[in-house]
Coordinates of C-alpha atoms in Angstrom, one line a residue:
Chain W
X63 CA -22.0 -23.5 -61.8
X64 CA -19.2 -22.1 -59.2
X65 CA -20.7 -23.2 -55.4
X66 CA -21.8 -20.3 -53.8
X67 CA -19.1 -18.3 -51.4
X68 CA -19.9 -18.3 -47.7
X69 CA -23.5 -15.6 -46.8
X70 CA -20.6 -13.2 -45.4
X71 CA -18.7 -13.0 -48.6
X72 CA -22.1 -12.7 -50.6
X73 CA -22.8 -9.0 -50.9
X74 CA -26.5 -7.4 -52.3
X75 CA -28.2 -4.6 -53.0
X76 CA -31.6 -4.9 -50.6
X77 CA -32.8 -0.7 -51.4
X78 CA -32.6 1.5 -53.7
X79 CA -33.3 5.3 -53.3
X80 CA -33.0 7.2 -56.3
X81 CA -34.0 10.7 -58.5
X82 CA -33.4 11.0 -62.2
X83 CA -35.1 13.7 -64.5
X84 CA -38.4 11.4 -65.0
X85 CA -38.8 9.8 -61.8
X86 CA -38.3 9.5 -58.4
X87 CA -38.3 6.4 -57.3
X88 CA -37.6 2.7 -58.9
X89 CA -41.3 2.2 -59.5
X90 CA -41.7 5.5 -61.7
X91 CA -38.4 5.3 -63.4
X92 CA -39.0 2.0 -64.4
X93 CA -42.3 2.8 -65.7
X94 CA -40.9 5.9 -67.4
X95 CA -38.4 3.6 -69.3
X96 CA -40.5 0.6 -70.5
X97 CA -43.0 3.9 -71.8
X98 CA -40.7 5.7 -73.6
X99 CA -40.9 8.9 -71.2
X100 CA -37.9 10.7 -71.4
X101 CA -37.1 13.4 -68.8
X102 CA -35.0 16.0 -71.0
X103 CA -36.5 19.6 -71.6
X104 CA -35.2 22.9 -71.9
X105 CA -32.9 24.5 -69.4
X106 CA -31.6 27.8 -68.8
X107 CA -27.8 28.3 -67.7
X108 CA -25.7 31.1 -66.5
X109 CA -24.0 32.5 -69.5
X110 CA -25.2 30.4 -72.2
X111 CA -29.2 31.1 -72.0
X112 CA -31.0 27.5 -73.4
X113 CA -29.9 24.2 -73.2
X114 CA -31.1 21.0 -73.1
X115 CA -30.8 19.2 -69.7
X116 CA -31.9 16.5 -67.7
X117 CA -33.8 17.9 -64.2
X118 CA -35.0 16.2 -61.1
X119 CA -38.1 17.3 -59.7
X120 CA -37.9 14.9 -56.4
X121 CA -39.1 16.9 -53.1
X122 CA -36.5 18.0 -51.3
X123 CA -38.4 19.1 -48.0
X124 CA -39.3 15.5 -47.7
X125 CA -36.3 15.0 -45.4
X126 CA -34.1 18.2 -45.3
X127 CA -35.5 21.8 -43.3
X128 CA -35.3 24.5 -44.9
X129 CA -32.0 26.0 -43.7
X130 CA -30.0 22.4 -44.6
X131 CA -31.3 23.0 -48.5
X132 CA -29.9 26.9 -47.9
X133 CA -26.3 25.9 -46.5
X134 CA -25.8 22.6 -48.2
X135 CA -25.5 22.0 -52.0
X136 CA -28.2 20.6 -54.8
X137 CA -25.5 17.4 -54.7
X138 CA -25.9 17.2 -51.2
X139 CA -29.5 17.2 -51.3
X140 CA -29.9 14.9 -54.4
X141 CA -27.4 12.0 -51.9
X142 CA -29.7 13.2 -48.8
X143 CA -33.2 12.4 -51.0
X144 CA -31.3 9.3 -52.2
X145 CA -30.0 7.8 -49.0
X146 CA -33.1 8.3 -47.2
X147 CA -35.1 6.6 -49.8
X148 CA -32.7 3.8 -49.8
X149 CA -33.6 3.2 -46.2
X150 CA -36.7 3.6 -46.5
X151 CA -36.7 1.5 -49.4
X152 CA -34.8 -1.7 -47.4
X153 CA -37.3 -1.2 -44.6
X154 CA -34.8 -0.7 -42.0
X155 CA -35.5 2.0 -39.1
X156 CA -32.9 4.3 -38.9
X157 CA -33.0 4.6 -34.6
X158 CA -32.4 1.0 -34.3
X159 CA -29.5 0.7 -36.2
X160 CA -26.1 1.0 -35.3
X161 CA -24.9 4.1 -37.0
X162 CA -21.5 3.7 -36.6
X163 CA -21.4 0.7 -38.7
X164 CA -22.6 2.6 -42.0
X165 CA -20.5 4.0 -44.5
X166 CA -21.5 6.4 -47.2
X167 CA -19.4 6.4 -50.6
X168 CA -20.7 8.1 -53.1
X169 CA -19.3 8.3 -56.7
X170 CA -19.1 11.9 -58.0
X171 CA -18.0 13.1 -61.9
X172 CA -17.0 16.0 -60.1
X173 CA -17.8 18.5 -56.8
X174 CA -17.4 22.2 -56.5
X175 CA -17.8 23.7 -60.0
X176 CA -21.4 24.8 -59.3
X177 CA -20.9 26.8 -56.0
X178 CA -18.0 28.0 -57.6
X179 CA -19.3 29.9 -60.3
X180 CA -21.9 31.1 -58.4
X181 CA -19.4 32.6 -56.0
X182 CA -17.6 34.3 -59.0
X183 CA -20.6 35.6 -59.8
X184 CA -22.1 37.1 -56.2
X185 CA -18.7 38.7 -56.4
X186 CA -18.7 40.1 -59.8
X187 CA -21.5 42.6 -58.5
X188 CA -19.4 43.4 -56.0
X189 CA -16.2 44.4 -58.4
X190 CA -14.9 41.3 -57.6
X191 CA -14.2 42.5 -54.0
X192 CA -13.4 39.3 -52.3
X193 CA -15.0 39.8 -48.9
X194 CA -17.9 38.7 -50.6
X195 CA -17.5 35.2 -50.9
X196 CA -19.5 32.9 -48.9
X197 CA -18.2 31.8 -45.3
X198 CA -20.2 28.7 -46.7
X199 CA -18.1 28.4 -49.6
X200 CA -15.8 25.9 -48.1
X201 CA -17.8 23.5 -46.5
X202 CA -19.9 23.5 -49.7
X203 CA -17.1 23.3 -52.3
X204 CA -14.7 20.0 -50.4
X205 CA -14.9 16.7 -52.5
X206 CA -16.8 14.8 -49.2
X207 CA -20.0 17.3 -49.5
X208 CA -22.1 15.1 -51.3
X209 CA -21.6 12.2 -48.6
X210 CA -20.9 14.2 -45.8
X211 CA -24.1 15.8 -45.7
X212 CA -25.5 12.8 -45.7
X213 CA -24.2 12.3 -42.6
X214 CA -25.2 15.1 -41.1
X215 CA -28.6 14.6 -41.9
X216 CA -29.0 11.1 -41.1
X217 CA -26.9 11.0 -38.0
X218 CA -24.4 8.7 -39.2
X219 CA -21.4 8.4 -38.3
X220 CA -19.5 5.7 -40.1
X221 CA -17.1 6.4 -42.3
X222 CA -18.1 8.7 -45.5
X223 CA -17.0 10.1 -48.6
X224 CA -17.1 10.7 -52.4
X225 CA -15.2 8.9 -54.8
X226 CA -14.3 11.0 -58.3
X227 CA -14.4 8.6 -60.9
X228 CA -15.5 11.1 -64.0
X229 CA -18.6 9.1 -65.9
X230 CA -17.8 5.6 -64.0
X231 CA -18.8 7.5 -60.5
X232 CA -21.7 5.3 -59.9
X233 CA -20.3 2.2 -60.2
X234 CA -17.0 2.8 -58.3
X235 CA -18.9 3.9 -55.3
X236 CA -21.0 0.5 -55.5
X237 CA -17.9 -0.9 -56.1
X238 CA -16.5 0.4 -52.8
X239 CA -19.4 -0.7 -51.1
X240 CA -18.8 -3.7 -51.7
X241 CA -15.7 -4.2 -50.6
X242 CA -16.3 -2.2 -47.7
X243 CA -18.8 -4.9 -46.4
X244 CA -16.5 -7.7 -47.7
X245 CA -13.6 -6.7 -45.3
X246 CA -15.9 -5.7 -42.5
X247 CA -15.6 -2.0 -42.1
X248 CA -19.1 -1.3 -42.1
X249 CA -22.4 -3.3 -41.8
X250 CA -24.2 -1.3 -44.0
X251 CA -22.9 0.6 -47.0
X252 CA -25.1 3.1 -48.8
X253 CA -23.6 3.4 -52.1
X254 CA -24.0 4.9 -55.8
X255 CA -23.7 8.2 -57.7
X256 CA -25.0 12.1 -57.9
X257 CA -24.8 14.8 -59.7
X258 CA -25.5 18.2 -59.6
X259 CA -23.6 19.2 -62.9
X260 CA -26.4 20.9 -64.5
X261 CA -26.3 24.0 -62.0
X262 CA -23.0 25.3 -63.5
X263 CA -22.3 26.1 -67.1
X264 CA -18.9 24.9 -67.5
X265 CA -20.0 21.6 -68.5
X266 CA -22.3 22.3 -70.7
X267 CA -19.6 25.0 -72.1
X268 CA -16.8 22.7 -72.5
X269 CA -18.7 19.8 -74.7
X270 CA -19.7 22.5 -76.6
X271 CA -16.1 23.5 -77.1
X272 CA -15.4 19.9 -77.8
X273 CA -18.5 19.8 -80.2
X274 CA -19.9 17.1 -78.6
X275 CA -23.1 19.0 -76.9
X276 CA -25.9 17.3 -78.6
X277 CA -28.8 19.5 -80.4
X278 CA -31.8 18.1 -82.3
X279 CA -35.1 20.4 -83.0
X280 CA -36.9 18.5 -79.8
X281 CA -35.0 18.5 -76.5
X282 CA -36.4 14.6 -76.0
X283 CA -35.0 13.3 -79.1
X284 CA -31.1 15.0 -78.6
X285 CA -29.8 12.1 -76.6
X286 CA -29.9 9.2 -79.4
X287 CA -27.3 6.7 -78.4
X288 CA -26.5 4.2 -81.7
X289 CA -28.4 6.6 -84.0
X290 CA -26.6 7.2 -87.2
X291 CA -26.7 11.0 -86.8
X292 CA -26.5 11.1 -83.1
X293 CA -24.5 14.4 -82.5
X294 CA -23.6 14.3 -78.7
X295 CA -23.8 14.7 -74.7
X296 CA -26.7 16.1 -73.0
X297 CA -25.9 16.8 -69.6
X298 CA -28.3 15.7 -66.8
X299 CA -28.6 15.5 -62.9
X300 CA -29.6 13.0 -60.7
X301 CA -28.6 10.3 -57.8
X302 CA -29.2 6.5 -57.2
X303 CA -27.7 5.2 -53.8
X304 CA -27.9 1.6 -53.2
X305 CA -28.2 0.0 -49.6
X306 CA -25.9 -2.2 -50.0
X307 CA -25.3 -5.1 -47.1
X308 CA -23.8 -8.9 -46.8
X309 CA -26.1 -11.6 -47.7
X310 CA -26.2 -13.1 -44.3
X311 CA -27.7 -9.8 -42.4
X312 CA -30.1 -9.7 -45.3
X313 CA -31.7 -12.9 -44.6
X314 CA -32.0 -12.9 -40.8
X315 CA -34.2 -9.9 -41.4
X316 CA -36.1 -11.1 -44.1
X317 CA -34.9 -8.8 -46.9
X318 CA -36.1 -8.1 -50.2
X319 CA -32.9 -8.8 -52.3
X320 CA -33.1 -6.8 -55.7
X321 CA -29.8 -8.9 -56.4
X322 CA -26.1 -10.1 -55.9
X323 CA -23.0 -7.7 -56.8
X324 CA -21.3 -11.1 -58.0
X325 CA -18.8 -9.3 -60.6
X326 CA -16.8 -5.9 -61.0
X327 CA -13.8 -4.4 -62.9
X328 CA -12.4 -1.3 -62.9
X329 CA -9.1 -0.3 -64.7
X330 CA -7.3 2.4 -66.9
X331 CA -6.8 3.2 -71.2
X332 CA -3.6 4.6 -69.8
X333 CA -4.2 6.3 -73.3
X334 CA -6.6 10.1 -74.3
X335 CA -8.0 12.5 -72.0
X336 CA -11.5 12.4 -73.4
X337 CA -11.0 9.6 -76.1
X338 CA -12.2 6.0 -75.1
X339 CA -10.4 2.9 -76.0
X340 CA -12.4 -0.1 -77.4
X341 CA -9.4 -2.7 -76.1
X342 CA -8.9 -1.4 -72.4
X343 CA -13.1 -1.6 -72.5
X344 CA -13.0 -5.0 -73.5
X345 CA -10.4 -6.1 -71.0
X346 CA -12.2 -4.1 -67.7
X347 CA -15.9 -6.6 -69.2
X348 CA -13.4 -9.6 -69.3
X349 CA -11.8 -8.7 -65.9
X350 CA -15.7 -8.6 -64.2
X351 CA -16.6 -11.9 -66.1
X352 CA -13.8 -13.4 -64.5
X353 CA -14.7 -12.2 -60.9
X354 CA -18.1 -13.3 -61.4
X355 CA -16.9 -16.4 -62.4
X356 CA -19.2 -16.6 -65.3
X357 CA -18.6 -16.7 -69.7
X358 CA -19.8 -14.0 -72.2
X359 CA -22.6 -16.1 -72.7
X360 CA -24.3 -16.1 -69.3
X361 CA -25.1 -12.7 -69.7
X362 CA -28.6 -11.3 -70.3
X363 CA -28.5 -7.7 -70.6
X364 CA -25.7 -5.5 -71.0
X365 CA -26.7 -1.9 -69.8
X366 CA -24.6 0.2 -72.4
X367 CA -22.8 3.4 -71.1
X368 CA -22.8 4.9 -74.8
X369 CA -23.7 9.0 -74.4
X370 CA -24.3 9.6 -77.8
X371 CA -21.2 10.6 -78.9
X372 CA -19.6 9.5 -82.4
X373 CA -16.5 7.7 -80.8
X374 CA -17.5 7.1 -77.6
X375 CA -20.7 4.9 -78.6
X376 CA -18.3 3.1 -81.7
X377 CA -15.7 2.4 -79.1
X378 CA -17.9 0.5 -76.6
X379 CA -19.4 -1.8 -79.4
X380 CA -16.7 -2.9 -80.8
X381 CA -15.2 -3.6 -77.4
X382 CA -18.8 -5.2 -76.7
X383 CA -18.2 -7.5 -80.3
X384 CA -14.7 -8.4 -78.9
X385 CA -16.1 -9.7 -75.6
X386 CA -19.5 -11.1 -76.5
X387 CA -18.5 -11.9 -80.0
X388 CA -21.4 -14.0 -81.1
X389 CA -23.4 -14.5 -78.5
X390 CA -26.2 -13.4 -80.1
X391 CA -28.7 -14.0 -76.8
X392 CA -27.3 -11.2 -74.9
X393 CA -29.3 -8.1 -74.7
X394 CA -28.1 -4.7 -75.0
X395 CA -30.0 -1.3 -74.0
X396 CA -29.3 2.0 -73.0
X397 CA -30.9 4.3 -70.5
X398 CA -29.0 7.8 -71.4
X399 CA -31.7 8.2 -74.5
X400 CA -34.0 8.8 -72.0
X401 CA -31.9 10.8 -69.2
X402 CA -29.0 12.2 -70.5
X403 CA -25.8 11.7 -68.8
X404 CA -26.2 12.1 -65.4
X405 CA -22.6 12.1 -64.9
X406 CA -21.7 10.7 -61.4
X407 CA -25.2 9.5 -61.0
X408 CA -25.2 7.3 -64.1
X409 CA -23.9 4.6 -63.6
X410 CA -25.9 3.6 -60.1
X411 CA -29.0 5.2 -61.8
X412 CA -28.8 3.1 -65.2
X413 CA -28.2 -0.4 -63.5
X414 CA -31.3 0.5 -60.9
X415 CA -33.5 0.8 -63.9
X416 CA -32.5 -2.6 -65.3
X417 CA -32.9 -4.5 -61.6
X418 CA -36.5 -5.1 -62.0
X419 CA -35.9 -7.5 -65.3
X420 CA -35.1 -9.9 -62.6
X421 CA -38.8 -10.0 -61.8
X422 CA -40.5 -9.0 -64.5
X423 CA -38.5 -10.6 -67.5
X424 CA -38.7 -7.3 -69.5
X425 CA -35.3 -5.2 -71.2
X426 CA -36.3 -1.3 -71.4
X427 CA -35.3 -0.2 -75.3
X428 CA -32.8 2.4 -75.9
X429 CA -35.0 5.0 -78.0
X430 CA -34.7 7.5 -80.5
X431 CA -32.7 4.9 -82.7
X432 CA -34.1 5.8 -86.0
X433 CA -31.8 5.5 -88.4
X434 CA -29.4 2.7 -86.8
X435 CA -25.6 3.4 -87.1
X436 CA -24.1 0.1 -88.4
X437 CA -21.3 0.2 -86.5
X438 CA -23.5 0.0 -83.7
X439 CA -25.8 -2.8 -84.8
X440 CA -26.7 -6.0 -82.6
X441 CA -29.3 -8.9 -83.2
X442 CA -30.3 -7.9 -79.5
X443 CA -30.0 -4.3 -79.3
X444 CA -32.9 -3.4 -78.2
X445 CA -34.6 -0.4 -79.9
X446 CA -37.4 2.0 -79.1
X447 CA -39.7 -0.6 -77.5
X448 CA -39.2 -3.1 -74.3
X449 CA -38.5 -6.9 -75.0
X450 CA -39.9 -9.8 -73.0
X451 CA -37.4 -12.6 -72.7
X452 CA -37.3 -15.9 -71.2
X453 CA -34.9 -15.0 -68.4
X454 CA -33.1 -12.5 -66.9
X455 CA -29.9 -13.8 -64.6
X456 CA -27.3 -11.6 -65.5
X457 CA -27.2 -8.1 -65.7
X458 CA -23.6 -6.1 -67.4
X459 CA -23.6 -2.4 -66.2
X460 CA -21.1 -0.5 -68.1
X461 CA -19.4 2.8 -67.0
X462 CA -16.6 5.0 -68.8
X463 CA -15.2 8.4 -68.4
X464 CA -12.4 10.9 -69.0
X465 CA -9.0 10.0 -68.7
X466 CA -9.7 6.7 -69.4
X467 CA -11.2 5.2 -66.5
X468 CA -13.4 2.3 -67.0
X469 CA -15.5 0.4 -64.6
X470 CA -17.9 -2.8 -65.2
X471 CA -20.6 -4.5 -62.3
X472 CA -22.2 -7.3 -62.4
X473 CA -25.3 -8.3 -60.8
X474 CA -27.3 -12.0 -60.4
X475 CA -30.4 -12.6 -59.7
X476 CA -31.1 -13.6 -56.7
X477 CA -30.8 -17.2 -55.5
X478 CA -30.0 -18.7 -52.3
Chain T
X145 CA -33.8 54.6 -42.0
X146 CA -35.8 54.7 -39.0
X147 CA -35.2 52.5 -35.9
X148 CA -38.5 50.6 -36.6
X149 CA -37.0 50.0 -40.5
X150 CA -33.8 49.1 -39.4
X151 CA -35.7 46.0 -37.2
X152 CA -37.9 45.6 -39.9
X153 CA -34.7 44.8 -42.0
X154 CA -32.9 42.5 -39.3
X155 CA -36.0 40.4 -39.0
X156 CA -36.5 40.1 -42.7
X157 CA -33.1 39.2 -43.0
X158 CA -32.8 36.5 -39.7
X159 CA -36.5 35.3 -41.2
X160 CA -33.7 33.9 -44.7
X161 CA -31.2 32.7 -42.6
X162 CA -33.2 30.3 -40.0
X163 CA -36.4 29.8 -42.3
X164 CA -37.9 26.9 -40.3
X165 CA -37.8 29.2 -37.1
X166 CA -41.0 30.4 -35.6
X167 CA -39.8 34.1 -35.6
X168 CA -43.7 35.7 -34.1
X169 CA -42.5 35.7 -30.2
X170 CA -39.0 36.3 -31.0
X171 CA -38.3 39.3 -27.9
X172 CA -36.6 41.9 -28.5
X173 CA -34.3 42.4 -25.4
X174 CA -33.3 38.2 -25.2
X175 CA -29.7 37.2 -27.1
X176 CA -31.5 35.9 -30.9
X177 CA -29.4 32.7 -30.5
X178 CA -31.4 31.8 -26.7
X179 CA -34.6 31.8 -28.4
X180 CA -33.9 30.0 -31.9
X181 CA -32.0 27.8 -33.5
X182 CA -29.2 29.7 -34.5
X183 CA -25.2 28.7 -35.0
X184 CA -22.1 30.9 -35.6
X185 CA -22.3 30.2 -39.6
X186 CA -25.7 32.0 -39.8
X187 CA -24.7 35.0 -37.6
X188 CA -22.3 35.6 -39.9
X189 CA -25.0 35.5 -43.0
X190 CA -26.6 38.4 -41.0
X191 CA -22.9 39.8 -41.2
X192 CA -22.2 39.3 -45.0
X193 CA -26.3 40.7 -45.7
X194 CA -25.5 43.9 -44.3
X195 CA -22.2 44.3 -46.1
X196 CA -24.1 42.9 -49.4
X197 CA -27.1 45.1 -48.9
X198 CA -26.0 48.3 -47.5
X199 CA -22.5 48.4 -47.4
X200 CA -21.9 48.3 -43.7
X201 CA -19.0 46.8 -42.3
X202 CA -19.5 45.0 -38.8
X203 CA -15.6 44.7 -37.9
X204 CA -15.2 40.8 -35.1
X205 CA -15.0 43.0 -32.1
X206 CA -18.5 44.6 -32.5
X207 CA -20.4 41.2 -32.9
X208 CA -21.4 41.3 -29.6
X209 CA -23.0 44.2 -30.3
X210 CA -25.6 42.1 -32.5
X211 CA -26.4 39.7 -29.7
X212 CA -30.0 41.1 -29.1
X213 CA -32.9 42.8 -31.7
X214 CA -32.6 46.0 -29.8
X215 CA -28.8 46.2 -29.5
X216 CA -28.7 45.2 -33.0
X217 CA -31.0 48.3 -34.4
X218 CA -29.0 50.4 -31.5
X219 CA -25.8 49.8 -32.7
X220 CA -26.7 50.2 -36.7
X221 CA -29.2 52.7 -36.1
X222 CA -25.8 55.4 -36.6
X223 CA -24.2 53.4 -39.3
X224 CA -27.9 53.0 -41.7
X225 CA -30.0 56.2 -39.9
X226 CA -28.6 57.9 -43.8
X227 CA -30.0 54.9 -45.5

């Protein structure tokens, strides 16, 4: 075993404050996931009448007035629920803390889309009579909304702002938490993903264009990651924001650690738009095993990013086979059968729903496996019903999106 | 309209705007923004609802004009009394 670096290089995650389309905190969303409950129903968009979605149902008065939820946008409010809980979570009081010293980075897919439809379509009434858009437009529509309302509502006033990272959102803005705390720019980082994506059509439009918007007869059984007649994306909202702080703070106020951020990768296929690539994959897993200082073979669980898409889900096993080879004791699992893709959110929400396994020793399934693709077939993939296991140290969260950007975090378990 | 609809309006419309304001005291002859919580972004939402609902242009210079309840029905009472 590597010795441990110094408390003020060792950064972990000590709250978590999150909403995904069947639950509202870590407690419910964990039970949601070891019972099979999946949050995807039918949704109606703009344009394109039913789809199938994933939708939050968290409170949103429970820390925003009115007025904020009628200026500010759903992302806003998703990051607001999130960041609150997070604090809440880590049982830190928000008027004793220096607010200066926290930053806010937040991982988005993308920002903007949904108030701009809506504009277009306040002004289509109006013959497209621009006088009509929104004085609130702006503020709502700029890439830092998600973050910066945050701020506003919490009174922080650190540094903040959103990082667009397509489908690997999540991660990169734990990712830049970390290193945040690592170089001493902030004491506190709240960090993680949203998404508000389901509001507008144009996602939902444009995998259908690419035929990748998946159908099936029942909206719960459309997501079906590693199925052999899986048939594509179902799009999905949600947020996870992670407080995020160096080991040393932690302990000297008797923190609950949920675990260390010991590894991460990020890099580029350099290669599609939309298509993934199996190699770059592999190398961005190698390139976090190497900063965690640890082999394939310490890993427990990997937390897959597949969506349920032919190539995508094809791509990330065989990259998974050229990593992990034969190590037959790793785990693999998959939270988007249950939630859809919540897009910026997903990555943070995925690995918050895998955390507990530290504790309780148990890998959530991937469901609506049944008929297993072969080309997607593990000893340890994990299908349609949890696993106990021996241990749990090591925890693989994957995270891919367009243009080829790939990201990879590991987290320990917890030990001093 | 009458002047008691056109206030009727206004306070429906100020009622959307600042919904966690207490609007039951709000005095007529007081400037809106001394009595509630009300910044220069949601003056203008009064603004874009009367050009959204009844076509009434308030041009920068006459925003004064909406300062109070009862200068505000005064100076649209002309411009919605055909309403």
């Amino acid at each position: 075993m590597m010795a441990r670096k110094p408390n003020e290089a060792r950064i972990v995650i000590t709250g978590v404050g999150l909403t995904a389309p069947n639950g509202n905190n870590l407690a419910e969303f964990r039970e949601s996931l070891l019972t099979g409950k999946s949050g995807i129903q039918k949704f109606n968009v703009r344009y394109m009448g039913e789809v199938f979605a994933g939708v939050c149902d968290f409170d949103p008065l429970r820390y925003q007035k009115k007025k904020e939820l009628r200026r500010g946008t759903r992302a806003g409010s998703v990051a607001i629920y999130c960041a609150q809980e997070a604090i809440a979570d880590a049982k830190l009081d928000l008027t004793c803390l220096d607010k200066s010293r926290i930053g806010i980075y937040v991982g988005i897919t993308e920002h903007g889309n949904v108030d701009t439809e809506k504009q277009i379509y306040e002004i289509k009434q109006f013959n497209y009579d621009t006088t009509f858009v929104s004085h609130h437009y702006n503020p709502r529509i700029v890439a830092n909304n998600p973050a910066g309302e945050v701020t506003l509502n919490m009174g922080i006033t650190g540094p903040h702002y959103t990082l667009g990272a397509a489908c690997a959102g999540g991660n990169i803005g734990l990712i830049q938490g970390f290193q945040m705390l690592l170089l001493g720019e902030v004491d506190l980082a709240l960090a993680g993903g949203v998404s508000e994506t389901i509001h507008a059509f144009g996602a939902f439009a444009s995998f259908r264009s690419e035929g990748a918007l998946a159908s099936h007869a029942d909206p719960e059984k459309a997501c079906r990651p590693f199925d052999k007649n899986r048939n594509g994306v179902v799009v999905s909202e949600g947020g996870c924001i992670y407080l995020v702080e160096r080991l040393g703070d932690a302990l000297k106020r008797g923190a609950k650690i949920y675990g260390e951020i010991v590894g991460y990768a990020t890099n580029s296929d350099a290669f599609d738009f939309v298509l993934p690539n199996a190699q770059r994959q592999a190398e961005c897993m190698k390139l976090a095993l190497n900063k965690a200082g640890i082999s394939a073979g310490d890993i427990d669980i990997i937390n897959t990013h597949a969506t349920g898409t032919r190539e995508g889900d094809a791509a990330e096993c065989q990259a998974i086979r050229e990593v992990f080879g034969n190590h037959i004791n790793v785990y693999i699992n998959n939270t988007k059968s249950y939630i859809g893709h919540t897009m910026g959110a997903a990555a943070a929400l995925e690995l918050a729903g895998n955390l507990p396994s530290f504790e309780d020793h148990i890998v959530h399934p991937t469901i609506n496996v049944d008929q297993l693709d072969p080309e997607c077939s593990f000893e340890n993939l994990v299908i349609n019903e949890p696993r106990k296991v021996d241990k749990v140290n090591y925890i693989l969260n994957n995270s891919f999106g367009m243009l080829g950007i790939n990201s990879v975090v590991i987290i320990r378990r917890f030990e001093e | 309209m009458t002047k008691k609809e056109i206030k009727s309006v206004l306070m429906e419309i100020v009622a959307e705007i600042i919904p966690d304001e207490d609007l039951t005291n709000l005095k007529g002859d007081i400037p809106i923004r001394e009595q509630v919580e009300m910044d220069s972004m949601d003056f203008l939402d009064i603004i874009m609802e009367l050009r959204k609902r009844y076509g009434i242009e308030v041009p920068e210079d006459d925003y004064m004009q909406l300062a109070t309840l009862d200068s505000s029905v005064a100076y649209l009472e002309p411009r919605m009394r055909d309403l």
